[in-house]
Amino acid sequence: GAGVSQSPSNKVTEKGKDVELRCDPISGHTALYWYRQSLGQGLEFLIYFQGNSAPDKSGLPSDRFSAERTGGSVSTLTIQRTQQEDSAVYLCASSLGFRGGDQPQHFGDGTRLSIL
Amino acid sequence: DQQVKQNSPSLSVQEGRISILNCDYTNSMFDYFLWYKKYPAEGPTFLISISSIKDKNEDGRFTVFLNKSAKHLSLHIVPSQPGDSAVYFCAAITSGTYKYIFGTGTRLKVLA
């Protein structure tokens, strides 16, 4: 497709279950980002990928969170043993590179995660 | 420590008038600033950006102003239209790095 695609669009799960969120970036975009937006909050940076490599994982909230990217394309964000505070909208974005305003991020519509 | 702040959570403006959305930052290393618009249930959409070497950038009805000495930027929308009703986020980045820092957003409502 032409834009960033995220799936599922909504996910409801019980506390303690694992969830996997998927992001298909725009073809040819080398940079991929994951953000989290909790209710009433701004976008919280989680992790970025340059190609398949994630040089900085310090934004991940805890070791229950992990992410990978394969083939320089699709990325998955996995949350293990989910907690209620993980409830949020998880947004993925991609860009051609890291030249800031010259190469702005394009966002998917997000996955709304609800932990019961 | 919030490096990018949008102190007005909401703003209402009459159709046809000017909307002014404000953003303050604390990190003097930021050299690119961006504005995004977000409709409910959609991801943010890039609107306009400005480099720190400029003080103004214009694109149609949207103009961004940067005051480096005050560490302040603003987005002007004129004339405002009902379709502009959305949440607006400002973001900042230092060139050569990867980390965009976003504000908490301002909800704009344009009244018909």
XYZ file of N, CA and C in Angstrom:
684
model
N 0.823 -1.199 0.000
C 0.000 0.000 0.000
C 0.864 1.258 0.000
N 0.210 2.403 -0.100
C 0.927 3.648 -0.212
C 1.421 4.163 1.131
N 0.746 3.793 2.204
C 1.092 4.351 3.502
C 1.603 3.294 4.453
N 1.813 3.727 5.703
C 2.230 2.812 6.758
C 0.998 2.046 7.241
N 1.131 0.752 7.303
C 0.003 -0.084 7.702
C 0.294 -0.767 9.026
N -0.663 -0.697 9.940
C -0.497 -1.354 11.241
C -1.648 -2.337 11.468
N -1.296 -3.453 12.108
C -2.339 -4.424 12.441
C -2.032 -5.087 13.778
N -3.065 -5.485 14.540
C -4.459 -5.159 14.273
C -4.743 -3.687 14.573
N -5.903 -3.206 14.184
C -6.242 -1.815 14.501
C -6.701 -1.696 15.955
N -7.290 -2.761 16.454
C -7.722 -2.817 17.850
C -7.384 -4.182 18.419
N -6.988 -4.182 19.676
C -6.676 -5.450 20.333
C -7.117 -5.348 21.789
N -7.967 -6.280 22.192
C -8.382 -6.364 23.583
C -7.889 -7.703 24.111
N -7.202 -7.681 25.228
C -6.667 -8.916 25.768
C -6.669 -8.870 27.288
N -6.525 -10.053 27.869
C -6.519 -10.133 29.326
C -5.126 -9.865 29.870
N -5.097 -9.295 31.035
C -3.835 -9.072 31.732
C -3.048 -10.377 31.825
N -1.751 -10.274 31.539
C -0.885 -11.449 31.628
C -0.624 -12.126 30.292
N -1.465 -11.831 29.294
C -1.264 -12.414 27.966
C -0.179 -11.656 27.207
N 0.394 -12.317 26.206
C 1.361 -11.674 25.314
C 0.618 -11.126 24.097
N 1.094 -9.995 23.576
C 0.521 -9.446 22.351
C 1.634 -9.095 21.373
N 1.275 -9.172 20.099
C 2.221 -8.830 19.041
C 1.559 -7.837 18.109
N 2.232 -6.709 17.906
C 1.717 -5.660 17.042
C 2.604 -5.568 15.814
N 1.973 -5.353 14.659
C 2.720 -5.404 13.407
C 2.695 -4.053 12.703
N 3.797 -3.755 12.035
C 3.898 -2.519 11.261
C 4.535 -2.806 9.906
N 3.842 -2.372 8.840
C 4.388 -2.437 7.484
C 4.725 -1.016 7.051
N 5.995 -0.668 6.962
C 6.352 0.715 6.622
C 6.171 0.968 5.129
N 6.349 2.221 4.746
C 6.334 2.571 3.336
C 7.556 1.947 2.674
N 7.354 1.374 1.499
C 8.437 0.708 0.794
C 9.600 1.666 0.555
N 10.801 1.215 0.908
C 11.990 2.027 0.686
C 12.385 2.892 1.871
N 11.520 2.979 2.872
C 11.858 3.752 4.062
C 12.791 2.936 4.952
N 13.960 3.498 5.229
C 14.932 2.752 6.026
C 14.711 2.942 7.520
N 14.106 4.051 7.891
C 13.902 4.340 9.309
C 12.495 3.954 9.730
N 12.396 3.312 10.877
C 11.100 2.893 11.411
C 11.077 3.173 12.901
N 9.964 3.718 13.360
C 9.831 4.134 14.757
C 8.585 3.509 15.368
N 8.656 3.257 16.655
C 7.471 2.906 17.440
C 7.283 3.958 18.536
N 6.009 4.368 18.683
C 5.627 5.312 19.728
C 4.436 4.744 20.484
N 4.218 5.291 21.664
C 3.038 4.938 22.436
C 2.356 6.231 22.844
N 1.034 6.258 22.720
C 0.278 7.407 23.178
C -0.768 6.939 24.178
N -0.533 7.277 25.427
C -1.508 6.958 26.460
C -2.540 8.067 26.509
N -3.675 7.787 27.141
C -4.790 8.734 27.163
C -4.341 10.087 27.712
N -4.565 11.139 26.922
C -4.241 12.491 27.362
C -2.775 12.841 27.335
N -1.969 11.949 26.783
C -0.524 12.192 26.756
C -0.035 12.417 25.337
N 1.199 12.887 25.240
C 1.821 13.032 23.935
C 2.365 11.711 23.444
N 3.131 11.780 22.390
C 3.728 10.573 21.818
C 5.009 10.240 22.570
N 5.035 9.043 23.122
C 6.202 8.582 23.868
C 7.040 7.698 22.952
N 8.277 8.097 22.722
C 9.185 7.329 21.860
C 9.540 6.009 22.532
N 9.457 4.927 21.778
C 9.804 3.605 22.306
C 11.126 3.102 21.731
N 11.224 3.049 20.400
C 12.385 2.448 19.755
C 12.416 2.875 18.299
N 13.601 2.879 17.709
C 13.672 3.117 16.269
C 14.579 2.074 15.632
N 14.379 1.861 14.350
C 15.205 0.949 13.569
C 15.846 1.706 12.424
N 17.106 1.423 12.235
C 17.812 1.881 11.046
C 18.115 0.607 10.257
N 17.363 0.381 9.185
C 17.412 -0.940 8.564
C 16.825 -1.944 9.535
N 17.550 -3.038 9.770
C 17.089 -4.054 10.706
C 17.656 -3.875 12.106
N 18.465 -2.851 12.265
C 19.177 -2.669 13.520
C 18.482 -1.650 14.408
N 18.414 -1.946 15.698
C 17.838 -1.026 16.684
C 18.955 -0.553 17.612
N 19.613 0.555 17.247
C 20.778 0.985 18.023
C 20.467 1.410 19.453
N 19.223 1.844 19.687
C 18.913 2.366 21.017
C 17.559 1.828 21.446
N 17.552 1.005 22.475
C 16.310 0.420 22.968
C 15.906 1.031 24.309
N 16.542 2.123 24.674
C 16.336 2.671 26.013
C 14.937 3.239 26.225
N 14.193 3.490 25.143
C 12.839 4.011 25.267
C 11.812 2.967 25.625
N 12.169 1.697 25.499
C 11.215 0.633 25.843
C 10.943 0.687 27.345
N 9.658 0.653 27.756
C 9.307 0.886 29.163
C 9.835 -0.176 30.129
N 9.938 -1.416 29.676
C 10.429 -2.479 30.564
C 10.920 -3.630 29.701
N 11.491 -4.646 30.347
C 12.000 -5.785 29.574
C 10.876 -6.688 29.073
N 9.626 -6.334 29.371
C 8.506 -7.083 28.789
C 8.274 -6.666 27.336
N 8.869 -5.534 26.948
C 8.711 -4.999 25.599
C 9.923 -5.381 24.753
N 9.652 -5.834 23.537
C 10.726 -6.102 22.593
C 10.227 -5.794 21.192
N 11.154 -5.568 20.284
C 10.773 -5.275 18.904
C 11.830 -5.827 17.977
N 11.389 -6.193 16.800
C 12.329 -6.625 15.780
C 11.838 -6.154 14.415
N 12.789 -6.157 13.499
C 12.477 -5.776 12.121
C 13.243 -6.705 11.213
N 12.574 -7.232 10.234
C 13.216 -8.185 9.333
C 13.149 -7.692 7.892
N 14.217 -7.980 7.147
C 14.255 -7.633 5.730
C 14.173 -6.141 5.477
N 14.494 -5.349 6.488
C 14.415 -3.900 6.328
C 13.009 -3.418 6.083
N 12.030 -4.249 6.435
C 10.645 -3.884 6.149
C 9.782 -4.038 7.399
N 9.037 -5.129 7.475
C 8.050 -5.327 8.536
C 8.697 -5.334 9.914
N 8.006 -4.706 10.856
C 8.461 -4.712 12.245
C 7.343 -5.224 13.145
N 7.731 -5.927 14.205
C 6.761 -6.352 15.214
C 7.194 -5.843 16.576
N 6.240 -5.385 17.329
C 6.446 -4.970 18.719
C 5.717 -5.990 19.584
N 6.449 -6.620 20.469
C 5.867 -7.661 21.318
C 5.858 -7.190 22.766
N 4.717 -7.380 23.398
C 4.600 -7.082 24.826
C 4.248 -8.380 25.531
N 5.099 -8.790 26.442
C 4.867 -10.034 27.169
C 4.204 -9.734 28.516
N 3.400 -10.671 28.965
C 2.769 -10.562 30.296
C 2.162 -9.173 30.475
N 1.230 -8.836 29.602
C 0.678 -7.480 29.574
C 0.091 -7.058 30.918
N 0.223 -5.760 31.180
C -0.327 -5.134 32.382
C -1.327 -4.064 31.953
N -2.190 -3.665 32.858
C -3.212 -2.673 32.504
C -2.589 -1.351 32.077
N -1.434 -1.009 32.645
C -0.800 0.248 32.255
C -0.232 0.221 30.835
N -0.252 -0.959 30.207
C 0.195 -1.042 28.809
C -0.902 -0.571 27.852
N -2.105 -0.377 28.351
C -3.206 0.084 27.507
C -2.869 1.451 26.924
N -2.914 1.548 25.600
C -2.526 2.776 24.909
C -2.734 2.557 23.415
N -2.500 3.616 22.653
C -2.421 3.477 21.200
C -0.947 3.383 20.831
N -0.592 2.347 20.110
C 0.786 2.135 19.683
C 0.897 2.546 18.218
N 1.746 3.531 17.963
C 1.887 4.101 16.626
C 3.235 3.730 16.030
N 3.198 3.416 14.764
C 4.415 3.137 14.015
C 4.583 4.237 12.972
N 5.802 4.623 12.714
C 6.093 5.627 11.688
C 7.323 5.202 10.911
N 7.406 5.626 9.659
C 8.616 5.371 8.882
C 9.032 6.640 8.159
N 10.295 6.703 7.823
C 10.809 7.830 7.056
C 11.950 7.344 6.177
N 12.277 8.160 5.163
C 13.350 7.782 4.243
C 14.669 7.643 4.976
N 14.893 8.556 5.927
C 16.132 8.523 6.669
C 15.981 9.314 7.935
N 17.094 9.914 8.374
C 17.087 10.601 9.656
C 17.474 12.059 9.502
N 17.070 12.662 8.375
C 17.479 14.054 8.169
C 16.454 15.040 8.692
N 15.779 14.643 9.755
C 14.892 15.566 10.456
C 13.775 16.074 9.574
N 13.650 17.374 9.472
C 12.507 17.943 8.782
C 12.500 17.665 7.295
N 13.652 17.396 6.703
C 13.712 17.064 5.279
C 13.063 15.736 4.984
N 13.023 14.885 5.975
C 12.489 13.539 5.784
C 11.536 13.230 6.926
N 10.361 13.872 6.889
C 9.429 13.704 8.010
C 8.907 12.286 8.111
N 8.429 11.954 9.266
C 7.856 10.643 9.514
C 6.444 10.549 8.952
N 6.126 9.368 8.476
C 4.774 9.049 8.038
C 4.227 8.005 8.999
N 3.081 8.299 9.581
C 2.531 7.448 10.623
C 1.452 6.518 10.103
N 1.371 5.343 10.718
C 0.217 4.487 10.552
C -0.909 4.978 11.446
N -2.051 4.307 11.361
C -3.212 4.716 12.156
C -3.195 4.147 13.575
N -2.208 3.317 13.862
C -2.049 2.850 15.224
C -2.810 1.580 15.547
N -2.379 0.946 16.626
C -3.107 -0.178 17.222
C -3.564 0.276 18.594
N -4.883 0.221 18.810
C -5.420 0.572 20.133
C -5.440 -0.691 20.983
N -4.603 -0.721 21.998
C -4.464 -1.896 22.854
C -5.173 -1.652 24.174
N -6.057 -2.568 24.519
C -6.787 -2.480 25.782
C -6.540 -3.746 26.577
N -6.052 -3.568 27.800
C -5.761 -4.700 28.679
C -6.830 -4.738 29.769
N -7.534 -5.843 29.828
C -8.626 -5.974 30.801
C -8.126 -6.478 32.146
N 11.457 15.333 32.440
C 11.686 16.692 31.944
C 11.142 16.790 30.527
N 10.126 17.645 30.350
C 9.477 17.730 29.055
C 10.211 18.773 28.221
N 10.878 18.344 27.178
C 11.679 19.256 26.381
C 10.852 20.045 25.380
N 9.679 19.543 25.049
C 8.778 20.223 24.120
C 7.427 20.348 24.807
N 6.943 21.568 24.912
C 5.718 21.803 25.678
C 4.680 22.530 24.845
N 3.465 22.024 24.916
C 2.331 22.728 24.345
C 1.400 23.000 25.518
N 1.415 24.224 25.981
C 0.760 24.545 27.247
C -0.740 24.712 27.144
N -1.250 24.848 25.919
C -2.701 24.980 25.750
C -3.265 23.652 25.281
N -4.003 22.958 26.124
C -4.553 21.665 25.696
C -5.646 21.804 24.642
N -6.310 22.978 24.608
C -7.389 23.132 23.632
C -7.520 24.590 23.219
N -8.148 24.772 22.036
C -8.325 26.104 21.465
C -9.566 26.071 20.580
N -10.418 27.076 20.714
C -11.585 27.193 19.839
C -11.499 28.496 19.055
N -11.804 28.402 17.763
C -11.678 29.559 16.873
C -12.863 29.560 15.917
N -13.335 30.724 15.565
C -14.409 30.828 14.586
C -13.865 30.581 13.181
N -14.680 29.938 12.377
C -14.320 29.714 10.970
C -13.950 31.039 10.310
N -12.890 31.036 9.524
C -12.459 32.229 8.809
C -11.446 33.068 9.569
N -11.355 32.831 10.900
C -10.401 33.607 11.694
C -9.048 32.869 11.731
N -8.076 33.499 12.369
C -6.746 32.901 12.483
C -6.678 31.985 13.708
N -6.056 30.821 13.523
C -5.742 29.929 14.648
C -4.246 30.040 14.905
N -3.884 30.209 16.159
C -2.473 30.273 16.532
C -2.204 29.218 17.588
N -1.361 28.261 17.227
C -0.995 27.196 18.153
C 0.463 27.391 18.560
N 0.724 27.275 19.834
C 2.039 27.589 20.374
C 2.783 26.365 20.896
N 4.093 26.477 20.875
C 4.956 25.383 21.322
C 6.241 25.992 21.881
N 6.676 25.522 23.020
C 7.923 25.972 23.627
C 8.866 24.791 23.781
N 10.156 25.055 23.684
C 11.122 23.982 23.857
C 12.256 24.456 24.748
N 12.971 23.500 25.309
C 14.036 23.857 26.244
C 15.424 23.498 25.726
N 15.510 22.574 24.779
C 16.802 22.078 24.311
C 17.316 22.929 23.150
N 18.384 23.674 23.379
C 18.919 24.565 22.338
C 19.601 23.793 21.208
N 19.763 22.487 21.362
C 20.365 21.673 20.301
C 19.359 21.306 19.205
N 18.083 21.479 19.467
C 17.091 21.188 18.435
C 17.313 22.124 17.250
N 17.322 21.574 16.032
C 17.504 22.432 14.869
C 16.477 22.188 13.771
N 15.502 21.337 14.069
C 14.389 21.151 13.135
C 13.132 20.997 13.956
N 12.082 21.639 13.472
C 10.819 21.604 14.194
C 9.708 21.262 13.205
N 8.777 20.465 13.661
C 7.729 19.978 12.775
C 6.379 20.111 13.454
N 5.354 20.259 12.638
C 3.977 20.223 13.126
C 3.238 19.079 12.449
N 2.474 18.348 13.255
C 1.656 17.255 12.773
C 0.214 17.520 13.184
N -0.700 17.023 12.357
C -2.126 17.110 12.653
C -2.653 15.699 12.842
N -3.527 15.517 13.808
C -4.048 14.173 14.067
C -5.554 14.214 14.227
N -6.230 13.450 13.368
C -7.667 13.238 13.518
C -7.897 12.009 14.394
N -9.068 11.896 15.035
C -9.360 10.725 15.866
C -9.215 9.431 15.077
N -8.652 8.443 15.711
C -8.502 7.093 15.149
C -7.589 7.063 13.919
N -6.821 8.124 13.702
C -5.852 8.123 12.617
C -4.479 8.471 13.176
N -3.439 8.131 12.419
C -2.111 8.532 12.832
C -1.862 9.995 12.512
N -0.869 10.597 13.167
C -0.514 11.987 12.853
C -0.082 12.134 11.400
N -0.396 13.286 10.831
C -0.016 13.604 9.449
C 0.892 14.820 9.460
N 2.015 14.716 8.764
C 2.960 15.828 8.704
C 2.322 17.036 8.017
N 2.516 18.212 8.619
C 1.956 19.449 8.061
C 3.024 20.343 7.470
N 3.974 20.730 8.302
C 4.960 21.728 7.909
C 6.137 21.650 8.866
N 7.305 22.020 8.367
C 8.483 22.014 9.232
C 9.268 23.306 9.051
N 10.214 23.522 9.935
C 11.082 24.683 9.826
C 12.446 24.344 10.387
N 13.460 24.791 9.677
C 14.828 24.638 10.138
C 15.182 25.807 11.051
N 16.120 25.583 11.952
C 16.496 26.645 12.890
C 17.228 27.802 12.215
N 17.591 27.642 10.934
C 18.259 28.752 10.247
C 17.234 29.739 9.675
N 15.970 29.360 9.782
C 14.916 30.238 9.298
C 14.070 30.729 10.458
N 13.294 31.783 10.226
C 12.350 32.197 11.258
C 10.902 32.091 10.803
N 10.719 31.694 9.550
C 9.355 31.582 9.027
C 9.346 30.602 7.865
N 8.300 29.802 7.819
C 8.073 28.932 6.674
C 6.578 28.881 6.405
N 6.229 29.036 5.135
C 4.816 29.162 4.779
C 4.439 28.106 3.751
N 3.255 27.534 3.936
C 2.746 26.563 2.974
C 1.230 26.718 2.936
N 0.772 27.463 1.945
C -0.662 27.675 1.827
C -1.218 28.436 3.012
N -2.201 27.842 3.657
C -2.827 28.505 4.812
C -2.011 28.347 6.086
N -0.957 27.570 6.040
C -0.176 27.248 7.233
C 1.171 27.988 7.214
N 1.473 28.648 8.313
C 2.751 29.318 8.473
C 3.313 28.965 9.842
N 4.575 28.590 9.870
C 5.237 28.329 11.145
C 6.268 29.427 11.376
N 6.268 29.956 12.584
C 7.208 30.990 13.004
C 8.106 30.419 14.092
N 9.395 30.740 14.000
C 10.347 30.266 14.998
C 11.072 31.450 15.619
N 11.047 31.503 16.941
C 11.780 32.521 17.699
C 12.805 31.794 18.551
N 14.040 31.726 18.022
C 15.055 30.918 18.694
C 15.444 31.493 20.048
N 15.492 32.802 20.141
C 15.912 33.406 21.405
C 14.920 33.096 22.511
N 13.642 32.994 22.142
C 12.608 32.667 23.129
C 12.354 31.171 23.204
N 12.982 30.396 22.343
C 12.748 28.958 22.244
C 11.246 28.700 22.111
N 10.686 29.341 21.114
C 9.241 29.312 20.923
C 8.927 29.205 19.446
N 7.960 28.355 19.115
C 7.455 28.334 17.751
C 5.934 28.338 17.777
N 5.387 28.795 16.675
C 3.939 28.858 16.580
C 3.495 28.467 15.179
N 2.314 27.928 15.115
C 1.689 27.557 13.850
C 0.463 28.445 13.667
N 0.432 29.155 12.539
C -0.702 29.997 12.228
C -1.496 29.355 11.090
N -2.785 29.284 11.264
C -3.659 28.761 10.224
C -4.651 29.878 9.880
N -4.575 30.305 8.609
C -5.490 31.382 8.226
C -5.885 31.234 6.763
N -7.168 31.287 6.432
C -8.284 31.290 7.368
C -8.554 29.877 7.912
N -9.019 29.796 9.121
C -9.329 28.503 9.716
C -10.611 27.938 9.101
N -10.612 26.619 8.937
C -11.771 25.933 8.355
C -12.213 24.817 9.303
N -13.475 24.441 9.266
C -13.945 23.364 10.150
C -13.132 22.075 10.018
N -12.647 21.792 8.812
C -11.833 20.597 8.593
C -10.481 20.646 9.276
N -10.122 21.818 9.776
C -8.859 21.941 10.517
C -9.003 21.449 11.950
N -10.203 21.171 12.376
C -10.435 20.692 13.740
C -9.739 19.348 13.919
N -8.779 19.320 14.833
C -7.930 18.147 15.038
C -7.019 18.432 16.229
N -6.194 17.456 16.573
C -5.149 17.685 17.568
C -3.851 17.980 16.823
N -3.165 19.020 17.221
C -1.924 19.436 16.578
C -0.752 19.187 17.536
N 0.247 18.471 17.031
C 1.450 18.182 17.805
C 2.624 18.932 17.207
N 3.438 19.536 18.034
C 4.724 20.010 17.561
C 5.784 18.992 17.970
N 6.848 18.945 17.200
C 7.931 18.000 17.455
C 9.248 18.675 17.126
N 10.290 18.200 17.751
C 11.616 18.777 17.531
C 12.642 17.668 17.439
N 13.718 17.954 16.702
C 14.782 16.968 16.553
C 16.099 17.690 16.328
N 17.166 17.059 16.712
C 18.507 17.556 16.410
C 19.018 16.773 15.215
N 19.431 17.469 14.165
C 19.926 16.794 12.963
C 21.053 15.840 13.305
N 21.023 14.686 12.643
C 22.044 13.679 12.901
C 21.649 12.710 13.985
N 20.566 13.036 14.682
C 20.028 12.093 15.668
C 18.741 11.513 15.120
N 18.161 10.635 15.858
C 16.998 9.905 15.393
C 15.752 10.218 16.194
N 15.905 10.892 17.315
C 14.819 10.949 18.288
C 14.014 12.230 18.155
N 12.789 12.091 17.659
C 11.869 13.202 17.643
C 11.233 13.321 19.032
N 11.159 14.529 19.532
C 10.493 14.773 20.804
C 9.191 15.507 20.513
N 8.090 14.927 20.969
C 6.777 15.490 20.689
C 6.208 16.204 21.907
N 5.437 17.243 21.642
C 4.629 17.863 22.684
C 3.391 17.034 22.938
N 2.583 17.472 23.900
C 1.400 16.720 24.296
C 0.180 17.031 23.435
N 0.301 18.017 22.545
C -0.775 18.301 21.612
C -1.722 19.393 22.077
N -2.321 20.064 21.103
C -3.374 21.059 21.336
C -4.560 20.677 20.467
N -5.717 20.552 21.092
C -6.937 20.218 20.345
C -7.563 21.503 19.827
N -7.606 21.639 18.503
C -8.196 22.813 17.864
C -9.608 22.487 17.408
N -10.518 23.367 17.750
C -11.895 23.238 17.286
C -12.252 24.501 16.524
N -12.581 24.339 15.260
C -12.974 25.473 14.435
C -14.485 25.454 14.316
N -15.095 26.516 14.791
C -16.558 26.590 14.873
C -17.133 27.212 13.608
N -18.106 26.507 13.029
C -18.731 27.004 11.791
C -19.683 28.165 12.075
